[in-house]
Coordinates of C-alpha atoms in Angstrom, one line a residue:
M1 CA 98.9 133.5 41.6
P2 CA 99.3 134.3 45.3
V3 CA 102.7 135.2 46.7
L4 CA 102.2 133.0 49.8
D5 CA 100.6 129.7 49.0
P6 CA 99.0 127.8 51.9
Q7 CA 100.8 124.7 50.6
P8 CA 103.9 126.0 48.7
K9 CA 105.8 123.8 46.3
N10 CA 109.3 122.7 47.2
G11 CA 111.1 125.6 45.4
Q12 CA 108.9 128.2 47.0
K13 CA 109.2 126.7 50.4
K14 CA 113.0 126.8 50.1
L15 CA 112.8 130.5 48.9
L16 CA 110.6 131.3 51.9
L17 CA 113.1 129.6 54.2
V18 CA 116.0 131.6 52.8
F19 CA 114.0 134.9 53.1
G20 CA 113.1 134.0 56.7
A21 CA 116.7 133.3 57.5
M22 CA 117.8 136.6 56.0
L23 CA 115.1 138.4 58.0
L24 CA 116.2 136.5 61.2
V25 CA 119.8 137.5 60.7
T26 CA 118.9 141.1 60.2
V27 CA 116.8 141.1 63.4
V28 CA 119.6 139.4 65.4
I29 CA 122.2 141.9 64.1
G30 CA 119.8 144.8 65.1
V31 CA 119.4 143.3 68.6
I32 CA 123.1 142.9 69.0
A33 CA 123.8 146.4 67.8
S34 CA 121.1 147.7 70.3
I35 CA 122.8 145.9 73.2
A36 CA 126.3 146.8 72.1
S37 CA 125.6 150.5 71.6
P38 CA 126.3 152.7 74.7

């Protein structure tokens, strides 16, 4: 069973969305920290 289905079911798509949001938040925090650091 592949981890990333080309056509994921509803539950998997929601999980992927949550994972993507977490990753996005981490990247945004990293960028803000880079800008804020002297």
